[in-house]
Coordinates of C-alpha atoms in Angstrom, one line a residue:
M4 CA -75.0 35.0 -85.5
S5 CA -72.8 32.3 -87.3
P6 CA -69.5 31.5 -85.5
S7 CA -67.5 32.7 -88.4
I8 CA -69.1 36.3 -88.4
L9 CA -68.6 36.4 -84.8
S10 CA -65.0 35.7 -84.9
V11 CA -64.4 38.3 -87.4
L12 CA -66.2 41.0 -85.5
E13 CA -64.2 39.9 -82.5
K14 CA -61.0 40.2 -84.5
V15 CA -62.1 43.7 -85.7
L16 CA -62.8 44.6 -81.9
A17 CA -59.5 43.3 -80.8
G18 CA -57.6 45.9 -83.1
T19 CA -57.5 44.5 -86.7
T20 CA -58.9 46.9 -89.0
A21 CA -62.4 45.9 -90.8
A22 CA -60.7 46.2 -94.2
K23 CA -58.1 43.7 -93.5
C24 CA -60.7 41.2 -92.5
E25 CA -62.5 41.5 -95.9
T26 CA -62.2 38.6 -98.3
E27 CA -63.8 37.4 -101.5
T28 CA -67.1 36.6 -99.6
L29 CA -67.2 39.2 -96.7
D30 CA -67.5 42.9 -97.1
F31 CA -67.9 45.7 -94.6
K32 CA -70.2 48.8 -95.2
Q33 CA -71.1 52.0 -93.7
A34 CA -74.6 52.9 -94.6
K35 CA -74.8 56.3 -96.4
P36 CA -76.7 58.9 -94.6
N37 CA -79.2 59.4 -97.4
Q38 CA -81.7 56.2 -97.3
K39 CA -81.9 56.3 -101.1
E40 CA -78.3 56.2 -101.5
A41 CA -77.9 53.6 -98.8
F42 CA -80.3 51.2 -100.6
A43 CA -78.7 51.9 -103.9
D44 CA -75.2 51.2 -102.5
L45 CA -76.0 48.2 -100.8
A46 CA -77.9 46.9 -103.7
E47 CA -74.7 47.3 -105.9
A48 CA -72.8 45.4 -103.3
A49 CA -75.3 42.7 -103.4
V50 CA -75.1 42.4 -107.1
C51 CA -71.3 42.1 -106.9
F52 CA -71.6 39.0 -104.6
A53 CA -74.6 37.4 -106.7
N54 CA -72.3 37.5 -109.8
A55 CA -69.6 35.9 -107.9
S56 CA -69.8 33.0 -105.4
G57 CA -72.1 35.0 -103.0
G58 CA -71.1 36.4 -99.5
T59 CA -72.0 38.4 -96.6
I60 CA -72.1 42.2 -96.2
I61 CA -72.0 43.6 -92.7
V62 CA -73.5 47.0 -92.4
G63 CA -72.7 49.4 -89.7
V64 CA -68.8 48.8 -89.5
V65 CA -66.3 51.3 -90.9
D66 CA -63.8 49.3 -92.9
A67 CA -60.8 51.8 -92.2
R68 CA -61.2 51.5 -88.3
S69 CA -60.6 49.1 -85.7
G70 CA -61.8 48.4 -82.1
E71 CA -64.8 50.0 -80.9
E72 CA -64.4 53.0 -83.2
A73 CA -65.1 50.7 -86.2
F74 CA -68.7 49.8 -84.8
I75 CA -70.9 52.9 -85.8
G76 CA -74.2 51.0 -86.1
C77 CA -77.0 51.0 -88.7
D78 CA -80.5 52.4 -88.4
L79 CA -81.9 50.8 -91.6
D80 CA -85.0 48.7 -91.3
A81 CA -84.2 45.1 -92.2
P82 CA -87.4 44.2 -94.1
T83 CA -87.3 47.4 -96.0
L84 CA -83.6 47.0 -97.0
R85 CA -84.5 43.3 -98.2
G86 CA -87.4 44.7 -100.3
R87 CA -85.4 47.5 -101.7
I88 CA -82.5 45.3 -102.7
H89 CA -85.1 43.2 -104.4
A90 CA -86.5 46.2 -106.2
L91 CA -83.3 47.7 -107.2
T92 CA -81.8 44.6 -108.9
T93 CA -82.5 42.9 -112.3
P94 CA -83.6 40.1 -112.1
S95 CA -84.8 40.7 -108.6
L96 CA -82.3 39.3 -106.1
L97 CA -83.7 37.8 -102.9
V98 CA -81.2 38.2 -99.9
E99 CA -81.5 37.5 -96.2
V100 CA -81.2 40.5 -93.8
D101 CA -80.7 39.9 -90.2
E102 CA -80.1 42.1 -87.0
L103 CA -77.4 41.7 -84.4
T104 CA -76.1 43.7 -81.6
F105 CA -72.4 43.8 -81.1
S106 CA -70.1 46.1 -79.1
G107 CA -73.2 47.9 -78.1
K108 CA -74.3 48.7 -81.6
R109 CA -77.3 47.5 -83.9
I110 CA -75.6 45.8 -87.1
L111 CA -77.1 44.4 -90.1
T112 CA -75.9 41.3 -92.0
I113 CA -77.0 40.7 -95.7
T114 CA -76.5 37.3 -97.0
V115 CA -76.4 37.1 -100.7
P116 CA -76.6 33.8 -102.5
E117 CA -74.7 32.9 -105.6
G118 CA -76.8 33.8 -108.5
L119 CA -78.3 31.5 -111.0
E120 CA -78.3 34.3 -113.7
V121 CA -76.3 37.6 -114.3
Y122 CA -77.5 40.3 -112.1
S123 CA -77.5 44.1 -112.6
T124 CA -78.6 47.2 -110.7
A125 CA -81.6 49.2 -111.6
K126 CA -79.6 51.4 -113.8
G127 CA -78.3 48.5 -115.8
Y128 CA -74.8 48.2 -114.4
T129 CA -73.3 44.6 -113.8
Y130 CA -70.5 44.2 -111.1
Q131 CA -68.6 41.3 -109.9
R132 CA -66.7 40.5 -106.7
I133 CA -63.0 39.9 -107.8
N134 CA -60.8 39.3 -104.6
T135 CA -61.8 42.0 -102.3
D136 CA -62.9 44.6 -105.0
C137 CA -66.3 45.1 -106.7
V138 CA -65.4 45.6 -110.3
P139 CA -67.5 46.4 -113.4
M140 CA -68.1 43.7 -115.8
R141 CA -67.5 44.0 -119.5
P142 CA -69.6 42.6 -122.1
A143 CA -67.3 39.6 -122.6
D144 CA -67.5 38.9 -118.9
V145 CA -71.4 39.0 -118.9
T146 CA -71.4 36.8 -121.9
R147 CA -69.2 34.5 -120.1
L148 CA -70.9 34.4 -116.9
A149 CA -74.3 34.0 -118.5
E150 CA -73.1 31.0 -120.4
E151 CA -71.6 29.3 -117.5
R152 CA -74.8 29.8 -115.6
K153 CA -77.1 28.5 -118.2
G154 CA -74.6 25.3 -118.8
F155 CA -73.8 26.4 -122.3
D156 CA -70.3 24.7 -123.5
W157 CA -68.8 26.5 -126.1
S158 CA -66.1 23.7 -126.7
A159 CA -69.1 21.3 -127.5
T160 CA -70.1 23.4 -130.5
S161 CA -69.1 22.8 -134.1
S162 CA -65.8 24.2 -135.2
G163 CA -66.8 23.7 -138.9
R164 CA -63.7 21.5 -139.5
P165 CA -64.3 17.9 -141.1
L166 CA -62.8 14.8 -139.3
D167 CA -60.1 14.6 -141.9
D168 CA -58.5 17.6 -140.6
I169 CA -57.4 15.6 -137.5
D170 CA -53.6 15.3 -137.2
P171 CA -53.0 11.7 -137.6
F172 CA -49.8 11.6 -135.1
A173 CA -52.1 13.4 -132.4
F174 CA -54.6 10.7 -132.9
R175 CA -52.2 7.8 -132.6
Y176 CA -50.6 9.5 -129.5
C177 CA -54.0 9.6 -127.9
R178 CA -54.5 5.8 -128.7
R179 CA -51.2 5.3 -127.2
L180 CA -52.0 7.1 -124.0
L181 CA -55.3 4.8 -123.8
T182 CA -53.7 1.5 -124.5
S183 CA -50.7 2.0 -122.2
S184 CA -52.8 3.3 -119.2
I185 CA -53.1 0.9 -116.3
D186 CA -56.9 1.7 -116.2
I187 CA -58.8 -1.0 -117.7
T188 CA -61.6 1.4 -118.7
R189 CA -59.1 3.6 -120.7
Q190 CA -57.5 0.3 -122.3
R191 CA -61.1 -0.6 -123.7
H192 CA -61.5 2.8 -125.1
G193 CA -58.1 2.5 -127.0
K194 CA -59.4 -0.4 -128.8
L195 CA -62.7 1.5 -130.1
S196 CA -63.0 2.4 -133.7
D197 CA -61.8 5.8 -134.7
R198 CA -65.2 7.4 -134.9
D199 CA -66.3 5.7 -131.7
L200 CA -63.2 6.9 -130.0
L201 CA -63.7 10.5 -131.3
H202 CA -67.3 10.3 -129.9
A203 CA -66.0 9.3 -126.4
M204 CA -63.5 12.2 -126.5
K205 CA -66.6 14.6 -127.3
A206 CA -64.7 15.4 -130.4
V207 CA -67.6 15.1 -132.9
A208 CA -70.5 17.8 -133.1
D209 CA -74.1 16.9 -133.8
D210 CA -73.6 17.8 -137.6
G211 CA -70.6 15.4 -137.9
T212 CA -67.9 18.0 -137.8
L213 CA -65.4 18.4 -135.2
T214 CA -66.3 20.3 -131.8
R215 CA -64.2 23.1 -130.9
A216 CA -62.8 20.7 -128.2
G217 CA -61.9 18.3 -130.8
E218 CA -60.3 20.7 -133.1
L219 CA -58.3 22.2 -130.2
M220 CA -57.0 18.7 -129.0
L221 CA -56.4 17.2 -132.5
C222 CA -56.0 19.5 -135.2
Q223 CA -53.1 21.8 -136.3
E224 CA -53.8 25.6 -136.5
A225 CA -57.0 25.4 -134.6
T226 CA -59.3 28.4 -135.5
S227 CA -60.7 28.2 -131.8
S228 CA -57.4 29.1 -130.3
P229 CA -54.6 31.8 -130.8
T230 CA -51.7 31.0 -133.4
E231 CA -49.5 30.1 -130.5
A232 CA -51.5 28.1 -127.8
V233 CA -48.7 27.9 -125.3
V234 CA -45.7 30.1 -125.0
Y235 CA -42.9 28.6 -122.6
Q236 CA -39.9 30.8 -121.6
H237 CA -36.6 29.8 -119.4
R238 CA -34.6 32.0 -117.6
R239 CA -31.2 31.0 -115.9
T240 CA -32.1 33.4 -113.0
Q241 CA -35.3 35.2 -112.2
A242 CA -34.5 38.4 -113.8
G243 CA -32.0 37.1 -116.4
E244 CA -32.2 36.9 -120.2
T245 CA -34.5 34.2 -121.6
D246 CA -32.3 31.4 -122.9
A247 CA -35.1 29.0 -124.2
V248 CA -38.5 29.8 -125.8
L249 CA -41.0 27.4 -127.0
R250 CA -44.1 28.6 -129.0
L251 CA -46.4 25.9 -129.3
G252 CA -49.8 25.8 -131.4
T253 CA -52.4 23.0 -131.6
P254 CA -52.9 20.2 -131.2
L255 CA -53.0 20.5 -127.4
V256 CA -52.3 16.9 -126.7
L257 CA -48.8 17.4 -128.4
A258 CA -48.2 20.8 -127.1
F259 CA -49.0 19.5 -123.6
E260 CA -46.3 16.7 -123.9
E261 CA -43.8 19.0 -125.2
V262 CA -44.1 21.7 -122.7
L263 CA -43.8 19.0 -119.9
Q264 CA -40.6 17.6 -121.5
A265 CA -39.1 21.1 -121.7
I266 CA -39.8 21.6 -117.9
R267 CA -38.6 18.0 -117.0
A268 CA -35.2 18.6 -118.9
R269 CA -34.4 21.8 -116.5
Q270 CA -35.5 20.2 -113.4
G271 CA -33.0 19.6 -110.5
I272 CA -33.2 16.8 -108.2
T273 CA -32.5 16.9 -104.5
P274 CA -31.9 13.3 -103.0
V275 CA -33.1 12.7 -99.6
T276 CA -32.4 9.2 -97.8
L277 CA -35.1 8.1 -95.3
P278 CA -34.5 6.2 -92.0
D279 CA -35.7 2.9 -93.6
G280 CA -33.2 3.3 -96.4
R281 CA -35.7 4.4 -99.1
Q282 CA -34.5 7.5 -101.0
L283 CA -36.7 10.5 -102.2
Q284 CA -36.0 12.3 -105.2
I285 CA -37.4 15.6 -104.7
E286 CA -37.7 17.9 -107.9
D287 CA -37.1 21.6 -108.0
Y288 CA -40.9 21.7 -109.0
P289 CA -42.9 18.4 -108.3
S290 CA -43.7 17.1 -111.8
A291 CA -47.3 16.1 -110.7
A292 CA -48.0 19.8 -109.2
V293 CA -46.7 21.4 -112.5
R294 CA -48.7 18.9 -114.6
E295 CA -51.9 19.8 -112.8
A296 CA -51.5 23.3 -113.2
I297 CA -50.8 23.3 -116.8
V298 CA -53.9 21.0 -117.4
N299 CA -55.9 23.3 -115.4
S300 CA -54.8 26.5 -117.4
L301 CA -55.6 24.4 -120.8
I302 CA -59.1 23.3 -119.6
H303 CA -60.3 26.4 -117.8
G304 CA -58.5 29.2 -119.7
D305 CA -60.9 31.1 -121.8
W306 CA -59.9 30.3 -125.4
R307 CA -62.1 32.9 -126.9
L308 CA -60.0 35.6 -125.7
R309 CA -57.3 34.2 -128.2
I310 CA -54.7 34.6 -125.6
P311 CA -52.1 31.8 -125.1
V312 CA -51.2 30.0 -122.0
R313 CA -47.8 31.5 -120.8
I314 CA -45.3 29.6 -118.7
E315 CA -42.2 31.4 -117.3
H316 CA -39.6 29.0 -115.7
S317 CA -36.5 29.8 -113.5
P318 CA -34.7 28.1 -110.7
Q319 CA -36.4 31.0 -108.3
Y320 CA -40.0 30.4 -109.7
L321 CA -42.3 28.6 -112.2
R322 CA -45.4 30.7 -113.2
I323 CA -48.3 29.6 -115.4
D324 CA -50.8 32.3 -116.5
S325 CA -54.1 31.5 -118.5
A326 CA -56.6 33.9 -119.8
G327 CA -59.9 35.0 -118.1
P328 CA -61.0 34.7 -114.3
L329 CA -61.8 31.7 -112.4
V330 CA -65.0 29.9 -113.4
S331 CA -68.0 31.3 -111.8
G332 CA -68.4 30.3 -108.1
V333 CA -64.8 29.3 -107.6
T334 CA -62.5 31.7 -106.0
T335 CA -59.1 31.6 -104.6
S336 CA -60.4 31.2 -100.9
N337 CA -62.6 28.1 -101.8
I338 CA -60.7 26.5 -104.8
L339 CA -59.6 23.5 -102.5
T340 CA -63.1 22.5 -101.1
R341 CA -65.5 23.9 -103.9
G342 CA -64.0 21.7 -106.4
S343 CA -63.2 22.2 -110.0
R344 CA -65.9 23.5 -112.4
A345 CA -64.9 23.1 -116.0
R346 CA -65.4 26.3 -118.3
Y347 CA -65.5 23.8 -121.1
P348 CA -67.0 20.4 -119.9
A349 CA -66.3 18.7 -123.5
L350 CA -62.6 19.8 -123.4
A351 CA -62.3 18.8 -119.8
A352 CA -64.0 15.4 -120.5
S353 CA -61.4 14.7 -123.4
F354 CA -58.5 15.4 -121.1
R355 CA -59.8 13.3 -118.2
L356 CA -60.5 10.3 -120.8
L357 CA -56.9 10.4 -121.9
G358 CA -55.7 10.4 -118.4
L359 CA -54.2 13.8 -118.7
A360 CA -56.3 15.5 -116.1
E361 CA -57.8 14.5 -112.6
E362 CA -61.3 13.9 -111.9
V363 CA -63.2 17.1 -111.1
G364 CA -62.0 18.7 -108.0
Q365 CA -58.8 16.8 -107.5
G366 CA -56.1 18.7 -109.4
V367 CA -55.7 21.7 -107.2
D368 CA -55.6 19.4 -104.0
R369 CA -52.8 17.5 -105.8
M370 CA -50.8 20.8 -106.4
Y371 CA -51.0 21.6 -102.8
R372 CA -50.0 18.1 -101.5
E373 CA -47.0 17.6 -103.9
M374 CA -45.7 21.0 -102.9
I375 CA -46.0 20.5 -99.2
R376 CA -44.7 17.0 -99.4
S377 CA -41.6 18.2 -101.2
G378 CA -40.8 20.5 -98.3
R379 CA -41.8 23.7 -100.1
D380 CA -44.6 26.3 -99.9
V381 CA -47.9 25.6 -101.4
P382 CA -48.5 27.3 -104.7
T383 CA -49.8 30.9 -105.0
I384 CA -53.0 31.1 -107.0
S385 CA -54.3 34.6 -107.8
E386 CA -56.8 36.1 -110.2
D387 CA -58.1 39.3 -111.8
A388 CA -60.5 40.0 -114.6
E389 CA -57.8 39.2 -117.1
Q390 CA -56.0 36.0 -116.0
V391 CA -55.6 33.4 -113.5
S392 CA -51.9 32.9 -112.1
V393 CA -50.3 29.9 -110.5
L394 CA -47.0 30.4 -108.9
F395 CA -44.5 27.8 -107.7
R396 CA -41.5 28.9 -105.8
G397 CA -38.2 27.2 -106.2
A398 CA -36.5 27.5 -103.0
A399 CA -34.4 24.6 -101.5
P400 CA -36.5 22.0 -100.2
N401 CA -37.0 21.5 -96.3
T402 CA -35.9 18.0 -96.2
R403 CA -36.9 17.8 -92.4
I404 CA -40.5 18.2 -93.4
A405 CA -40.2 15.9 -96.4
K406 CA -38.7 13.1 -94.3
F407 CA -41.3 13.7 -91.6
L408 CA -44.4 13.5 -94.1
A409 CA -42.8 10.5 -95.9
S410 CA -43.0 8.7 -92.6
L411 CA -46.7 9.1 -92.2
P412 CA -49.4 6.5 -93.2
E413 CA -50.2 6.6 -97.0
D414 CA -53.7 7.8 -96.4
E415 CA -52.3 10.9 -94.4
Q416 CA -49.8 11.7 -97.1
D417 CA -52.6 12.2 -99.4
D418 CA -54.7 14.1 -97.0
T419 CA -54.4 17.8 -98.1
D420 CA -56.0 19.0 -94.6
A421 CA -53.6 17.1 -92.6
L422 CA -50.6 18.4 -94.6
L423 CA -51.7 21.9 -94.5
I424 CA -52.2 21.8 -90.7
I425 CA -48.8 20.4 -90.1
R426 CA -47.2 22.8 -92.4
T427 CA -49.1 25.7 -90.5
L428 CA -47.9 24.4 -87.2
C429 CA -44.2 24.5 -88.2
N430 CA -44.5 28.3 -88.3
K431 CA -47.2 28.9 -85.6
R432 CA -46.9 27.5 -82.0
T433 CA -50.6 26.8 -81.6
V434 CA -53.8 26.9 -83.7
K435 CA -57.4 26.8 -83.2
A436 CA -60.2 25.7 -85.6
V437 CA -61.1 29.3 -86.3
E438 CA -57.7 30.0 -87.7
I439 CA -57.1 26.7 -89.4
A440 CA -60.5 26.8 -91.2
N441 CA -59.2 29.6 -93.5
V442 CA -56.2 27.7 -94.4
I443 CA -57.9 24.4 -95.4
Q444 CA -60.8 26.5 -96.7
R445 CA -63.5 24.4 -94.6
T446 CA -66.0 25.4 -91.7
E447 CA -65.0 25.8 -88.3
E448 CA -66.6 22.6 -87.3
E449 CA -64.8 20.8 -90.1
A450 CA -61.6 22.4 -89.0
Q451 CA -62.1 21.1 -85.5
A452 CA -62.6 17.7 -86.7
A453 CA -59.5 17.6 -88.7
L454 CA -57.5 18.9 -85.8
L455 CA -59.0 16.3 -83.3
R456 CA -58.2 13.4 -85.8
L457 CA -54.5 14.3 -85.8
S458 CA -54.5 14.4 -82.0
V459 CA -55.6 10.9 -81.2
E460 CA -54.6 7.4 -82.0
P461 CA -53.0 6.1 -84.1
L462 CA -51.5 9.5 -85.4
N463 CA -50.9 11.4 -82.1
I464 CA -49.4 14.3 -84.2
L465 CA -51.1 17.1 -82.2
E466 CA -52.2 17.7 -78.7
P467 CA -54.4 20.4 -77.0
S468 CA -52.6 23.0 -74.9
R469 CA -53.1 22.4 -71.2
G470 CA -55.0 25.5 -70.6
T471 CA -57.6 24.9 -73.5
M472 CA -57.9 21.2 -73.5
R473 CA -61.6 21.6 -71.9
H474 CA -62.7 24.1 -74.4
T475 CA -65.1 23.3 -77.2
F476 CA -62.4 24.4 -79.7
P477 CA -59.1 24.1 -78.0
A478 CA -55.7 25.5 -79.2
Y479 CA -53.8 22.6 -80.7
R480 CA -49.8 22.3 -81.1
L481 CA -47.4 19.7 -82.2
R482 CA -46.5 17.2 -79.8
G483 CA -42.8 17.5 -78.4
E484 CA -41.6 14.3 -80.1
V485 CA -42.9 15.5 -83.4
V486 CA -41.2 18.9 -82.9
A487 CA -37.9 16.8 -82.3
R488 CA -38.4 14.8 -85.3
L489 CA -39.1 18.0 -87.4
G490 CA -36.2 19.7 -85.8
S491 CA -35.1 23.1 -87.5
A492 CA -38.1 22.9 -89.8
V493 CA -40.0 24.3 -86.9
S494 CA -39.5 28.0 -86.8
Y495 CA -39.7 28.2 -83.0
H496 CA -37.5 25.2 -82.5
S497 CA -35.2 26.9 -80.0
R498 CA -37.9 26.7 -77.5
A499 CA -38.8 23.2 -78.4
V500 CA -34.9 22.4 -78.0
D501 CA -35.1 23.8 -74.4
D502 CA -38.1 21.3 -73.8
I503 CA -36.1 18.3 -75.1
E504 CA -32.9 19.3 -73.2
K505 CA -34.9 19.5 -70.0
K506 CA -36.2 16.1 -70.4
I507 CA -32.8 14.7 -71.2
I508 CA -31.3 16.3 -68.1
E509 CA -34.2 14.8 -66.0
H510 CA -33.3 11.3 -67.4
I511 CA -29.6 11.8 -66.6
V512 CA -30.4 13.0 -63.1
D513 CA -32.7 10.0 -62.6
Y514 CA -30.4 7.3 -64.3
G515 CA -26.9 8.9 -64.5
E516 CA -26.6 8.5 -68.2
V517 CA -28.2 8.7 -71.6
N518 CA -27.4 6.9 -75.1
N519 CA -28.8 7.3 -78.7
R520 CA -31.4 4.4 -78.2
T521 CA -32.8 6.3 -75.1
I522 CA -33.1 9.3 -77.1
Q523 CA -34.9 7.4 -79.8
R524 CA -37.5 6.0 -77.3
L525 CA -37.9 9.3 -75.5
F526 CA -38.8 11.4 -78.4
D527 CA -39.9 8.8 -81.0
V528 CA -37.1 9.9 -83.5
D529 CA -34.8 7.9 -85.7
V530 CA -31.2 7.2 -85.3
Y531 CA -30.1 10.2 -87.1
Q532 CA -32.2 12.7 -85.4
A533 CA -31.1 11.3 -81.9
R534 CA -27.6 11.8 -83.2
D535 CA -28.2 15.4 -84.0
I536 CA -29.7 16.0 -80.7
L537 CA -26.8 14.4 -78.8
R538 CA -24.3 16.3 -80.9
D539 CA -25.9 19.5 -80.2
L540 CA -25.8 18.7 -76.3
V541 CA -22.2 17.6 -76.5
G542 CA -21.3 20.6 -78.4
R543 CA -22.6 22.9 -75.7
E544 CA -20.9 20.8 -73.0
V545 CA -24.2 20.1 -71.3
I546 CA -23.2 16.3 -71.6
T547 CA -19.9 14.5 -72.3
R548 CA -19.3 10.8 -73.5
T549 CA -18.7 8.5 -70.5
S550 CA -18.0 5.3 -72.0
E551 CA -14.9 4.1 -73.9
Q552 CA -17.0 3.1 -76.9
T553 CA -16.9 6.0 -79.3
R554 CA -19.4 4.7 -82.2
G555 CA -22.8 3.2 -82.3
T556 CA -26.3 3.9 -80.8
A557 CA -25.1 2.4 -77.2
V558 CA -22.2 5.3 -76.6
R559 CA -23.0 6.5 -73.0
Y560 CA -23.2 10.1 -72.1
G561 CA -23.3 11.6 -68.7
P562 CA -23.1 15.2 -67.1
G563 CA -20.7 17.7 -68.9
P564 CA -19.0 21.0 -67.7
S565 CA -22.3 22.9 -68.5
F566 CA -24.7 20.4 -66.9
P567 CA -27.1 22.3 -64.5
K568 CA -26.2 21.8 -61.0
A569 CA -28.6 20.7 -58.4
R570 CA -29.9 23.4 -56.4
K571 CA -28.9 23.3 -52.6
S572 CA -31.6 23.9 -50.1
R573 CA -30.9 26.9 -47.9
P574 CA -30.7 26.3 -44.2
R575 CA -33.6 27.8 -42.1
K576 CA -32.7 31.0 -40.1
A577 CA -33.4 30.4 -36.4
R578 CA -36.5 32.3 -35.4
P579 CA -35.8 34.8 -32.4
Q580 CA -37.4 34.2 -29.2
A581 CA -40.5 36.3 -28.4
N582 CA -39.1 37.6 -25.0
G583 CA -35.5 38.1 -25.5
N584 CA -32.4 37.7 -27.5
D585 CA -29.7 35.1 -26.9
Q586 CA -28.0 37.0 -24.0
G587 CA -31.2 36.9 -22.2
E588 CA -31.8 40.7 -22.6
T589 CA -35.2 42.1 -23.0
I590 CA -36.0 43.2 -26.3
F591 CA -38.8 45.7 -25.5

């Protein structure tokens, strides 16, 4: 049994309903009483996963229950079930069926690989796993999936339009992007002849006409897209009236730049000064994150549905919707680690050549990193059969987190796993590898490696809890000095403050006084964070100023009115004599 399956079953046994443990790649099933119906039902579930990114079906667990009651077991024969799924699917689907015993019950696990084709049941029905639902596929969905799995690129096919239809301003803009790039390879592309540059951009089809990618990128009124390729709306409040609307057609290179300018013009800035004097300019919505989200919507949205990319912008949220589901094999629970798979490789190649898009698999990572580094929540990515949505929340930035992350080495500031772990531990006192694996979308072993790396030199951000440090997978927490630096950004900060206060009191008991420099050394914080700690203790009269000096890091503080008093030891009571009292009388 894999560790991930075991941990899920233990979670159900502990009291979580099986339904709440289901994911895009995990489903619980109760075998139907009739064998024929049971085989057909499980074959349908297997088809769902094969037409998505694969997954595991656990048979013998009631998804609406929790605890021991959820485990009812299954008496289906494993080899027979494997054979029936093979026979009841088209093309025949090979799965792995394993037996295990858990909570005293026999359970089957069906491991379904991601398919190479589009699969259907024996009756010709096609289904696909979307989030935690098995939904019927429409003809357009079947066509899209079949083309993706066969490697067919609609954007590389001919649009029928001649090269003369290219908008000259759009083409000059492409050249300017290349020649002004700091990348030497792009600079060289900027010096190519017109025809060679178009070929490099995958804009020319085999018959000499523009490809659909070329038409979308460079032509006005592209027949390959809706009349309005991008629709942008701005509201002063989340539910207020629209005060600005942009309806942009092709060329996409110009529409992309125009919508970025519209968002940039309405951005607010929060300045944050770092201890070393540098100043961060934190945008309401980090431009790099927004840029990647819009690029992804233009590259991966299904243009054949003729639905524009829609962008809604307000101080409370920024939402970007694109037509069609995620590309086959990519789900919201693996989008960070599975990497980007272009629905239209030629269109994606054109964006990347111009420097408008990251290399494959980097864009979503950047969205997450930029949001966390700005002291905000990660973007919410959701999908259904109709569209993919990316939502950025516009809450005020948590400047404590932004300052702390800006102090990390550059490599760590660019490490999505590290940022997600630190962010998680700001809201949760301890985490184990099995918990953080879902957050960073990696295996339990990879999650453990990430936690361990953050707990040793040179970072020393985390530490294993005392009771679990000898375990294979310990529970990790933020070190005390890190909690002190993060301050109120840590939701359980009050408990951490108690620990800080205890250490300061112990220091005063030993040395008689404390000052700002001492606080900096004790907790590895900057002068301003040390000042805040001292102010809090002075305000609560735990300490008081004892030096005539009133300003500076050398101001000394000693015990205040509320400083804990040392406990006096109680005198021992005299033990009575065994043979009498103090008057010499006999006790018994």
